[in-house]
PDB file of C-alpha atoms and ligand atoms in Angstrom:
ATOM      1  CA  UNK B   1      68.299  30.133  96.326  1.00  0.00           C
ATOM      2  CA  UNK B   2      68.653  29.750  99.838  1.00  0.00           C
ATOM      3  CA  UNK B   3      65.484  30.674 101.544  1.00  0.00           C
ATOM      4  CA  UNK B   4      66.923  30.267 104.981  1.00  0.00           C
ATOM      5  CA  UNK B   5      68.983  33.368 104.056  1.00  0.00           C
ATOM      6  CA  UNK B   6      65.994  35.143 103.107  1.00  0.00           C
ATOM      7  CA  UNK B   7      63.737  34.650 106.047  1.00  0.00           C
ATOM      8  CA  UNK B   8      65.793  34.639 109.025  1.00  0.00           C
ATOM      9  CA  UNK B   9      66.352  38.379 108.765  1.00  0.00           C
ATOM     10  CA  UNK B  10      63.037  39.082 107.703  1.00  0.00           C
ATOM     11  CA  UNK B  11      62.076  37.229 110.968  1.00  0.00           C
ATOM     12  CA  UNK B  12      64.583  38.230 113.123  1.00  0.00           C
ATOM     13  CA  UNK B  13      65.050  34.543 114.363  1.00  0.00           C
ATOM     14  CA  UNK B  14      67.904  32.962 114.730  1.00  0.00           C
ATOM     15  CA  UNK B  15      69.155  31.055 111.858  1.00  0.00           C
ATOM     16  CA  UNK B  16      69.776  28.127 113.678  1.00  0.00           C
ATOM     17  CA  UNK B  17      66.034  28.006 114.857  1.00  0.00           C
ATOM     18  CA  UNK B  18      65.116  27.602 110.875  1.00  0.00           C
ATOM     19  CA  UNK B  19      67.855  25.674 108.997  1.00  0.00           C
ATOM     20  CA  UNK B  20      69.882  23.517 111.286  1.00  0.00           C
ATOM     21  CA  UNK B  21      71.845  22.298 108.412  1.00  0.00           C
ATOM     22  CA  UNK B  22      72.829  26.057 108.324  1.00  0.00           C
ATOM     23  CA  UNK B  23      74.050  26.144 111.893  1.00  0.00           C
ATOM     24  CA  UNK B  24      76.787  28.468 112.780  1.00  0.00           C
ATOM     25  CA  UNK B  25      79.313  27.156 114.561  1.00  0.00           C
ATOM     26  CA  UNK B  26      79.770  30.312 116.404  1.00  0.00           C
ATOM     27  CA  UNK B  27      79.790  34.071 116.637  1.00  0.00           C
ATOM     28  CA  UNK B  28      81.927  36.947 117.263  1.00  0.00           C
ATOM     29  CA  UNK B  29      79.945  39.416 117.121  1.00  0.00           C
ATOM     30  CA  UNK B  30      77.320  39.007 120.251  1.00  0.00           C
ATOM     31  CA  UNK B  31      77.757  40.686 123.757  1.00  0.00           C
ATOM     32  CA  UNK B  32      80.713  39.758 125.979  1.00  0.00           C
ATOM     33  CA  UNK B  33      79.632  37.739 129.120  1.00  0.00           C
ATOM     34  CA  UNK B  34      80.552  38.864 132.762  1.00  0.00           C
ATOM     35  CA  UNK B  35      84.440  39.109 133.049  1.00  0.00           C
ATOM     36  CA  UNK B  36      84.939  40.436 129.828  1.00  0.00           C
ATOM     37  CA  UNK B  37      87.124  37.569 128.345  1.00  0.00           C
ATOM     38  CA  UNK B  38      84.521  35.708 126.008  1.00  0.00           C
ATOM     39  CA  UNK B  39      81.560  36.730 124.180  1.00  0.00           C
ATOM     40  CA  UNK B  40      78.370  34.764 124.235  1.00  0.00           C
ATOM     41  CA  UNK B  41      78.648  31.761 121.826  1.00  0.00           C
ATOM     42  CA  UNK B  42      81.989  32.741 120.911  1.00  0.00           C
ATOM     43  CA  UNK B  43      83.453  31.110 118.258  1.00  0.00           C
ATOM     44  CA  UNK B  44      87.248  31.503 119.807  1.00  0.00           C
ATOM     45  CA  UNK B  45      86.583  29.914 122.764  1.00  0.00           C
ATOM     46  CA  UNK B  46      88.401  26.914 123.538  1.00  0.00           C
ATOM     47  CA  UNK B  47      86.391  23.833 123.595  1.00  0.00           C
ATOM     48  CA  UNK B  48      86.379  20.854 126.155  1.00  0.00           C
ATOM     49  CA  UNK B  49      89.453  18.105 126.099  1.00  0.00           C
ATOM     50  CA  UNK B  50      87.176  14.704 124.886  1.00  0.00           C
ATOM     51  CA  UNK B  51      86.842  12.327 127.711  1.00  0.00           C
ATOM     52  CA  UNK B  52      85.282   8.671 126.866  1.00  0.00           C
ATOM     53  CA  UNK B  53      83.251   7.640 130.309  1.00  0.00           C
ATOM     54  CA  UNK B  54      82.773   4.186 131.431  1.00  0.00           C
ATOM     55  CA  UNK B  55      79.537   2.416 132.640  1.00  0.00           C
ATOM     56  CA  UNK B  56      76.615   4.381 134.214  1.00  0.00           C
ATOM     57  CA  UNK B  57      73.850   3.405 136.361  1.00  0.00           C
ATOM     58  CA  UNK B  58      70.809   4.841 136.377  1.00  0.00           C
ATOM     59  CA  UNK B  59      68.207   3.140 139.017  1.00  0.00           C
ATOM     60  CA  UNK B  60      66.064   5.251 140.618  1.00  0.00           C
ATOM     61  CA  UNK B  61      66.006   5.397 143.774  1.00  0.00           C
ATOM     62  CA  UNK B  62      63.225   4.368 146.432  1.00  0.00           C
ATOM     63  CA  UNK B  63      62.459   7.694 147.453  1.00  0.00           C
ATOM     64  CA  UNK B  64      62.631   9.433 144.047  1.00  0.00           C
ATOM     65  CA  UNK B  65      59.788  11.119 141.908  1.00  0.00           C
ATOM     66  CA  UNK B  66      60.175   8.616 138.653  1.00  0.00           C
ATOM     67  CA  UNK B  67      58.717  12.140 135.820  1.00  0.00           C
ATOM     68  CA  UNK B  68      59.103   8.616 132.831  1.00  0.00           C
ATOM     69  CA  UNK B  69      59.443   5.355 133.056  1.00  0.00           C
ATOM     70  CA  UNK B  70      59.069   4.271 129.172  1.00  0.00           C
ATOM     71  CA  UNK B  71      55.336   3.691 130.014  1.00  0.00           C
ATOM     72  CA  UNK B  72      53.159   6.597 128.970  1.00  0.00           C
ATOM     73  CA  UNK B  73      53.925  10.809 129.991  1.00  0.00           C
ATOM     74  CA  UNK B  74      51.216  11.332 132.012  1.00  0.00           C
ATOM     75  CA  UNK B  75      53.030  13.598 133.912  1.00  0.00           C
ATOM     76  CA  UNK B  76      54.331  15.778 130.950  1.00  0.00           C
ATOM     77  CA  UNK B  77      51.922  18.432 129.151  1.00  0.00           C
ATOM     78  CA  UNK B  78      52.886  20.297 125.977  1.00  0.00           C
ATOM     79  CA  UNK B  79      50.975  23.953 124.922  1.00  0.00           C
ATOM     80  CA  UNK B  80      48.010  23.103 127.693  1.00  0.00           C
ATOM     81  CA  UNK B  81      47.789  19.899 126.492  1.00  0.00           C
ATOM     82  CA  UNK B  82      48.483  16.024 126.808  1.00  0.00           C
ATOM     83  CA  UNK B  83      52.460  15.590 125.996  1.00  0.00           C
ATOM     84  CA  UNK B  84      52.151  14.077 122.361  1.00  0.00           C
ATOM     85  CA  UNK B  85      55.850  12.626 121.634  1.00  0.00           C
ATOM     86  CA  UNK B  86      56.149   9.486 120.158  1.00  0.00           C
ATOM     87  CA  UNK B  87      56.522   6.332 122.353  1.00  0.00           C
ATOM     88  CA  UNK B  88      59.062   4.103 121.141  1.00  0.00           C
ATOM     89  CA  UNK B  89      61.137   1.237 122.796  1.00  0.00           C
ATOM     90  CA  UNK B  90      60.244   2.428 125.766  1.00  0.00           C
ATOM     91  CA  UNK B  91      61.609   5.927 125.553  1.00  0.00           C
ATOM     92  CA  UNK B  92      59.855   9.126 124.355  1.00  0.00           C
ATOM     93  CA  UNK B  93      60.855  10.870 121.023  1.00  0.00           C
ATOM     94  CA  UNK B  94      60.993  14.162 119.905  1.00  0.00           C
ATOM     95  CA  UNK B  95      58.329  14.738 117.188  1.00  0.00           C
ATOM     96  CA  UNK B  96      58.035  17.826 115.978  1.00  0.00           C
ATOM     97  CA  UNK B  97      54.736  18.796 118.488  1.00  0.00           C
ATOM     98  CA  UNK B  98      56.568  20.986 120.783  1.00  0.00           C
ATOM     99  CA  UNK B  99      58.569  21.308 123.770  1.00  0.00           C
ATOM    100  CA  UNK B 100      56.790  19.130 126.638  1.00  0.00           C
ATOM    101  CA  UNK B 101      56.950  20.186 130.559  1.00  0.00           C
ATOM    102  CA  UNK B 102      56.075  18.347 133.765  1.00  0.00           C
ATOM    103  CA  UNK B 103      52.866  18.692 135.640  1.00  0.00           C
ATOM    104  CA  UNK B 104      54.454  18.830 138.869  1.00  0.00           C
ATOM    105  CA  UNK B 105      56.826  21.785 139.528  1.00  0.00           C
ATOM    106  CA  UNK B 106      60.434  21.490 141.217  1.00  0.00           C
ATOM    107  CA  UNK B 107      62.903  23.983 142.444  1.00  0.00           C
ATOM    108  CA  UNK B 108      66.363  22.231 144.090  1.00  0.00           C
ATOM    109  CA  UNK B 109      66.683  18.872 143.246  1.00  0.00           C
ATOM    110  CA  UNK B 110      68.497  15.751 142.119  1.00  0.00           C
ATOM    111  CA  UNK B 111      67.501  14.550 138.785  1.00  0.00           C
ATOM    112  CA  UNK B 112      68.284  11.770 136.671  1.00  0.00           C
ATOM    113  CA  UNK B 113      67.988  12.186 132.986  1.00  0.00           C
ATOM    114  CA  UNK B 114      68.864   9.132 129.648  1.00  0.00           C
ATOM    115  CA  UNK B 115      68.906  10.464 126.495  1.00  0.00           C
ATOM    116  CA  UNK B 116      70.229   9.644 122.947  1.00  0.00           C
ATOM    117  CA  UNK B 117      70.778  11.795 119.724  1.00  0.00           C
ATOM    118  CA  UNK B 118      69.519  10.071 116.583  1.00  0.00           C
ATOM    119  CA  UNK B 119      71.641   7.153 115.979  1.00  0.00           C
ATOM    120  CA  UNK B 120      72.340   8.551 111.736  1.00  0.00           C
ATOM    121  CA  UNK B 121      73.521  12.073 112.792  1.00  0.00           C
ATOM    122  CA  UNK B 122      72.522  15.093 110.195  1.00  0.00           C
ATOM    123  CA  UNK B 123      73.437  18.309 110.311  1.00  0.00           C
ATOM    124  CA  UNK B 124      75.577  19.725 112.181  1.00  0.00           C
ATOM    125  CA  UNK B 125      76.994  22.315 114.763  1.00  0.00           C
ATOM    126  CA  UNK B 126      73.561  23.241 116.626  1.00  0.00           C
ATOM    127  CA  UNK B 127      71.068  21.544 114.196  1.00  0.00           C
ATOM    128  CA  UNK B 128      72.440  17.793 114.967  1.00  0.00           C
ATOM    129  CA  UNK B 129      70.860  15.862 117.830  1.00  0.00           C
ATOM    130  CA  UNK B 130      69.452  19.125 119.695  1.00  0.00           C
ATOM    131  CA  UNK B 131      67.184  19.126 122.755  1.00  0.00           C
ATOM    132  CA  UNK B 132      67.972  20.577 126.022  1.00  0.00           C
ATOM    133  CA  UNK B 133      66.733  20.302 129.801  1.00  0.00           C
ATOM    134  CA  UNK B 134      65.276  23.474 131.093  1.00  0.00           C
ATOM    135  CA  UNK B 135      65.556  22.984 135.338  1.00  0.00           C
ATOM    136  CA  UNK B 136      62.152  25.517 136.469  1.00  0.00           C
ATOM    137  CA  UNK B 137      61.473  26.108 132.453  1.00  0.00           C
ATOM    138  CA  UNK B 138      64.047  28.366 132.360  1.00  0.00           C
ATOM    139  CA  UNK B 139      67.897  27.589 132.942  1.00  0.00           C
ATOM    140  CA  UNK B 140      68.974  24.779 129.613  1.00  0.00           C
ATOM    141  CA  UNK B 141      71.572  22.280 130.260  1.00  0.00           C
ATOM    142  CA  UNK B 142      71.583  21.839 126.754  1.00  0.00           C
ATOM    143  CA  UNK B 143      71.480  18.297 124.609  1.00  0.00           C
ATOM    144  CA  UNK B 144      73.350  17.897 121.445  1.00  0.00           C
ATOM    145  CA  UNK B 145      75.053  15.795 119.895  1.00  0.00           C
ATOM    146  CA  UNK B 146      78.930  16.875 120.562  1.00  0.00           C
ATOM    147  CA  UNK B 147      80.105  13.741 119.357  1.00  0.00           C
ATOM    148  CA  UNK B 148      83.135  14.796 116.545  1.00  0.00           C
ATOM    149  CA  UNK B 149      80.363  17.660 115.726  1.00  0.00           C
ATOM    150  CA  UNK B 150      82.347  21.308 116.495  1.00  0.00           C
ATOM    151  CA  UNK B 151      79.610  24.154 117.952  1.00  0.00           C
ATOM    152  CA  UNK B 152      80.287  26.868 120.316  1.00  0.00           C
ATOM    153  CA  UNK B 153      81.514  25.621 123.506  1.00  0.00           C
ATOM    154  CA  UNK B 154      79.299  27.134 125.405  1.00  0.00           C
ATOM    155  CA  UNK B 155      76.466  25.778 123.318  1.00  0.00           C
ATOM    156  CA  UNK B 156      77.326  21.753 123.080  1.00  0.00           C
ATOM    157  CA  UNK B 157      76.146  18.791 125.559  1.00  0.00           C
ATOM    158  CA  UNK B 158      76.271  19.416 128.896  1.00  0.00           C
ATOM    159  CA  UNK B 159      76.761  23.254 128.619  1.00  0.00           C
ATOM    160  CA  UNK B 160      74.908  25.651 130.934  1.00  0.00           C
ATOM    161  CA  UNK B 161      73.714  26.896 127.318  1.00  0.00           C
ATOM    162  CA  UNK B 162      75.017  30.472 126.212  1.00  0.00           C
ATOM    163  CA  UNK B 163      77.013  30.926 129.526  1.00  0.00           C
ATOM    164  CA  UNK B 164      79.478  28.166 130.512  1.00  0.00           C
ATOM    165  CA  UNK B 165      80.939  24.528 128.356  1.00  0.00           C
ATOM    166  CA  UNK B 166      80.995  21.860 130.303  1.00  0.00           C
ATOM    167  CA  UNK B 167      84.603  20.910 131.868  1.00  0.00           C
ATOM    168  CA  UNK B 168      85.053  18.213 129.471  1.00  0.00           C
ATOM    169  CA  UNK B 169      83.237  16.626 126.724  1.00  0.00           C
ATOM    170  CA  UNK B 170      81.904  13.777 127.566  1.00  0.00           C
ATOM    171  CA  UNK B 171      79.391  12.693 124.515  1.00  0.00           C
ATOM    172  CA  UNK B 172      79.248   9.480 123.666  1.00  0.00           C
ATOM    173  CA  UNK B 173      78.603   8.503 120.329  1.00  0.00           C
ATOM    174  CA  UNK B 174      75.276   9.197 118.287  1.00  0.00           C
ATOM    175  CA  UNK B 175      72.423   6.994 119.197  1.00  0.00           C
ATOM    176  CA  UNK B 176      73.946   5.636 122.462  1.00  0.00           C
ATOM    177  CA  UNK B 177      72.376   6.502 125.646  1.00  0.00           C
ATOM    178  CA  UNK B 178      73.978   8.900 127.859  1.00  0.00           C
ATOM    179  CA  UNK B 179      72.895  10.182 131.095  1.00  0.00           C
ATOM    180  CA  UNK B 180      72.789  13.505 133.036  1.00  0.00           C
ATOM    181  CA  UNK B 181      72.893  13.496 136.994  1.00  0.00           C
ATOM    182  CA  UNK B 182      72.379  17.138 138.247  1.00  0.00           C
ATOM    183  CA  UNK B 183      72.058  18.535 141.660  1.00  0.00           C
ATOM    184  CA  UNK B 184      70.494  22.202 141.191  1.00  0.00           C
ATOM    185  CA  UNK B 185      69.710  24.892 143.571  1.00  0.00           C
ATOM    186  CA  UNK B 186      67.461  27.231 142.798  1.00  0.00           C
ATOM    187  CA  UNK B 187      68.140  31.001 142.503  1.00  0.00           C
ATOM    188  CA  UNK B 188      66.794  33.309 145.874  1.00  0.00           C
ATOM    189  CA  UNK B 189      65.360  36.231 145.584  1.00  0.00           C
ATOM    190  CA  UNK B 190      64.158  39.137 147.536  1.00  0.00           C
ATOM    191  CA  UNK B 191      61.736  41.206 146.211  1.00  0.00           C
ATOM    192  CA  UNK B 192      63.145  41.666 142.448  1.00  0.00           C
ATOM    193  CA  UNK B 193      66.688  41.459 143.497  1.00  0.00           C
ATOM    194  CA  UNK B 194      68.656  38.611 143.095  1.00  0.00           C
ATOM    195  CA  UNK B 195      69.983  37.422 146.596  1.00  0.00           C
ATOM    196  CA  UNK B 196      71.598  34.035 144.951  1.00  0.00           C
ATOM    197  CA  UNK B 197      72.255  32.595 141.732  1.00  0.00           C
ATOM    198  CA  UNK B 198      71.168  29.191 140.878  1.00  0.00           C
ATOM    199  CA  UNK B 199      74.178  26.766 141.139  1.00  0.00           C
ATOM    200  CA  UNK B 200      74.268  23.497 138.894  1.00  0.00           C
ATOM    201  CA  UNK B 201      76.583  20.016 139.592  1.00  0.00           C
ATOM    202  CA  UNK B 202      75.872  17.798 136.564  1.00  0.00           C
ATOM    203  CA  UNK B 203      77.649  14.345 135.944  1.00  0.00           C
ATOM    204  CA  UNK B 204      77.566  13.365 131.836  1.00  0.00           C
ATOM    205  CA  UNK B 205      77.989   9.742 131.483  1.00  0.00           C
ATOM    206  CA  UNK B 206      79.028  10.155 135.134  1.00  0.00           C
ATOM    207  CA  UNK B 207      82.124  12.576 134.427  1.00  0.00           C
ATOM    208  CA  UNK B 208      81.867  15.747 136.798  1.00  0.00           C
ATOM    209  CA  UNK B 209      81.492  18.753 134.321  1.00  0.00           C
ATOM    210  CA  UNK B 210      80.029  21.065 135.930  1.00  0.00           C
ATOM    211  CA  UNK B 211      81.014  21.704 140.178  1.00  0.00           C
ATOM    212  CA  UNK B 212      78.367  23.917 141.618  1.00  0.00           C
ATOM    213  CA  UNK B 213      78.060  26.334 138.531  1.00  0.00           C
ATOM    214  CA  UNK B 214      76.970  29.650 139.234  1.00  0.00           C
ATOM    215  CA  UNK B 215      74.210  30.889 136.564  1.00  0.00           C
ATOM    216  CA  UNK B 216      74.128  33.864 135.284  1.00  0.00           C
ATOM    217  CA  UNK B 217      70.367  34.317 134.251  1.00  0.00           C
ATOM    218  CA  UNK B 218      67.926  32.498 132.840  1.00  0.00           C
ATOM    219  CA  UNK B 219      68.525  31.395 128.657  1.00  0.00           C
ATOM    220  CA  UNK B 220      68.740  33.292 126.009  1.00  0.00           C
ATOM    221  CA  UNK B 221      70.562  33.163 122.474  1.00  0.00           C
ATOM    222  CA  UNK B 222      72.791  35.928 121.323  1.00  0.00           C
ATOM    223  CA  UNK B 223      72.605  37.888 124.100  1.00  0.00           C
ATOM    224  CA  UNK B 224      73.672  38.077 128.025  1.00  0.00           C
ATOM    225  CA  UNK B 225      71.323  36.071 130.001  1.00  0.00           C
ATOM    226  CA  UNK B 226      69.730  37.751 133.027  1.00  0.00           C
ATOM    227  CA  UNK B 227      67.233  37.244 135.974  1.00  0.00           C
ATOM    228  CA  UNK B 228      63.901  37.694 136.422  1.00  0.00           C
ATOM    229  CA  UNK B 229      62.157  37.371 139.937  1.00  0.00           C
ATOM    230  CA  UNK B 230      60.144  34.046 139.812  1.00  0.00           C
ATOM    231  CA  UNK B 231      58.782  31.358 141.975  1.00  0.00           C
ATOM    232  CA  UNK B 232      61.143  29.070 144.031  1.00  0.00           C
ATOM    233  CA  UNK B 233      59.422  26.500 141.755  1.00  0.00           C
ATOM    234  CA  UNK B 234      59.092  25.547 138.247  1.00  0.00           C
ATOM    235  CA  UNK B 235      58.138  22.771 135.465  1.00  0.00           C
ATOM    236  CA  UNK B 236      60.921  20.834 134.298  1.00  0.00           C
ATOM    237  CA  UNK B 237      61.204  21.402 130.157  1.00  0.00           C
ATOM    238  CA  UNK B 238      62.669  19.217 127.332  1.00  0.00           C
ATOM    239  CA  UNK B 239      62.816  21.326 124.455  1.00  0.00           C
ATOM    240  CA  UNK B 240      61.841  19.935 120.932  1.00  0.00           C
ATOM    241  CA  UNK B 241      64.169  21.459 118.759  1.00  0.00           C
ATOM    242  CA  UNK B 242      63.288  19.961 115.619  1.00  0.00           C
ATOM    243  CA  UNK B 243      65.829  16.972 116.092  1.00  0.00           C
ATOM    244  CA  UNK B 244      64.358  13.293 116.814  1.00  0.00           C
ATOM    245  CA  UNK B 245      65.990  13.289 120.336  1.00  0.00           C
ATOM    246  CA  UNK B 246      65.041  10.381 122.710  1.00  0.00           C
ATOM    247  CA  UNK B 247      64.394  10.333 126.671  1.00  0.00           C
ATOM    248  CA  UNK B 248      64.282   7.698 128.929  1.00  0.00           C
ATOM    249  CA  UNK B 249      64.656   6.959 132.463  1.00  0.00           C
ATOM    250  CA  UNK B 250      63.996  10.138 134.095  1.00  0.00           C
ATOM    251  CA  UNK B 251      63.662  10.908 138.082  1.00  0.00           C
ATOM    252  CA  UNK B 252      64.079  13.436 140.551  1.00  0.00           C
ATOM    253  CA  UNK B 253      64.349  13.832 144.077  1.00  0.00           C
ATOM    254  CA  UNK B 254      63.347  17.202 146.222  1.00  0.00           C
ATOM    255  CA  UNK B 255      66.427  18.978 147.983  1.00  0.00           C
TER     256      UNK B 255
HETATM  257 MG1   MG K   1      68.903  23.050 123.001  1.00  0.00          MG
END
């Protein structure tokens, strides 16, 4: 008996959230995004040619806010709390006690993020090597291991999650670092009406995949993702999904 079968309708969350070995690799049956040509997740789009990048660097530099520097995450918090994920070889592990944020809030910025999906990948399509970056707590670049692992393209690494794939794929293999450089703008708005999206630039492994990305709305799963009025600044997030992710080497500089 599979009891992921049984409970995710009973609970009305999504499968993937419960059994990642379970994880679709798409859907065809969720709302069409704006333009009308592909649904949200959709399992027929097209995903990303496979690039393999060369070296990165990663320094941060001399004016830059270092958020982790393999020392301790005294700037992170997690539920009201101290940021509990495990220290190890100086990075910062995903472990199960939540999704951490930073204490200090940004809006545009540059920021530098290392990270590594576990080196024996499990699972697969959304339940191997998941994390993601949420830029003001809200908008996920997502983390996942896309390496030889199908998903929904607008789901894998370096997607603007549930809204655009990244130009290329870019993921190196499992348990290899990999970096994300992103320059993001924060959305405007006046009163409660939009008056400009958030854009996002992001380098993976220092391959452009995403030039000044318009988003949509703020993340959702399964459904059209939309804005909500908020303050022109917000935590930075890295979501515990369940998967031993790692982090390392993170900055950011105001815009
Ligand atoms: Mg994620």
């Amino acid at each position: 008996m599979n009891h992921c079968k049984l409970l995710a309708p009973v609970l009305l969350l999504p499968i993937a959230a419960l059994c990642p070995q379970d994880a679709p690799v798409g859907y065809s049956d969720t709302p069409h995004l704006p333009g009308g040509e592909w649904r949200v997740h959709d399992i027929a789009r097209p995903v990303p040619a496979t690039v393999t990048s060369g070296a990165t660097v990663s320094a941060a530099p001399s004016d830059a806010i270092v958020l982790f520097d393999g020392g301790d995450l005294g700037r992170w918090t997690s539920r009201g709390g101290p940021a509990r994920w495990k220290l190890v070889d100086g990075a910062m592990e995903v472990n199960g006690t939540g999704s951490i944020e930073t204490r200090e809030e940004f809006g545009d910025c540059q920021l530098h993020v290392e990270w590594a999906a576990p080196a024996e990948a499990t699972g697969s399509s959304q339940g191997r090597g998941n994390s993601g970056l949420f830029l003001m707590g809200r908008y996920e670049i997502q983390v996942l291991d896309s390496f030889e692992n199908r998903t929904y393209a607008d789901g894998q690494a370096a997607a603007l999650y549930g809204q655009r794939p990244p130009q290329v794929n870019a993921c190196r293999p499992p348990g290899e670092w990999q970096t994300y450089d992103v320059v993001f703008r924060g959305p405007r708005f006046e009163g409660d009406e939009l008056a400009s999206p958030a854009t996002v630039t992001l380098f993976h492994n220092g391959v452009l995949v995403h030039d000044g990305a318009e988003l949509i709305g703020a993340t959702t799963h399964r459904a059209v993702a939309k804005y909500s009025p908020h303050e022109a600044e917000g935590p930075l997030s890295l979501q515990d999904h369940g998967n031993p992710v790692r982090y390392r080497n993170i900055w950011v500089r105001r815009l």
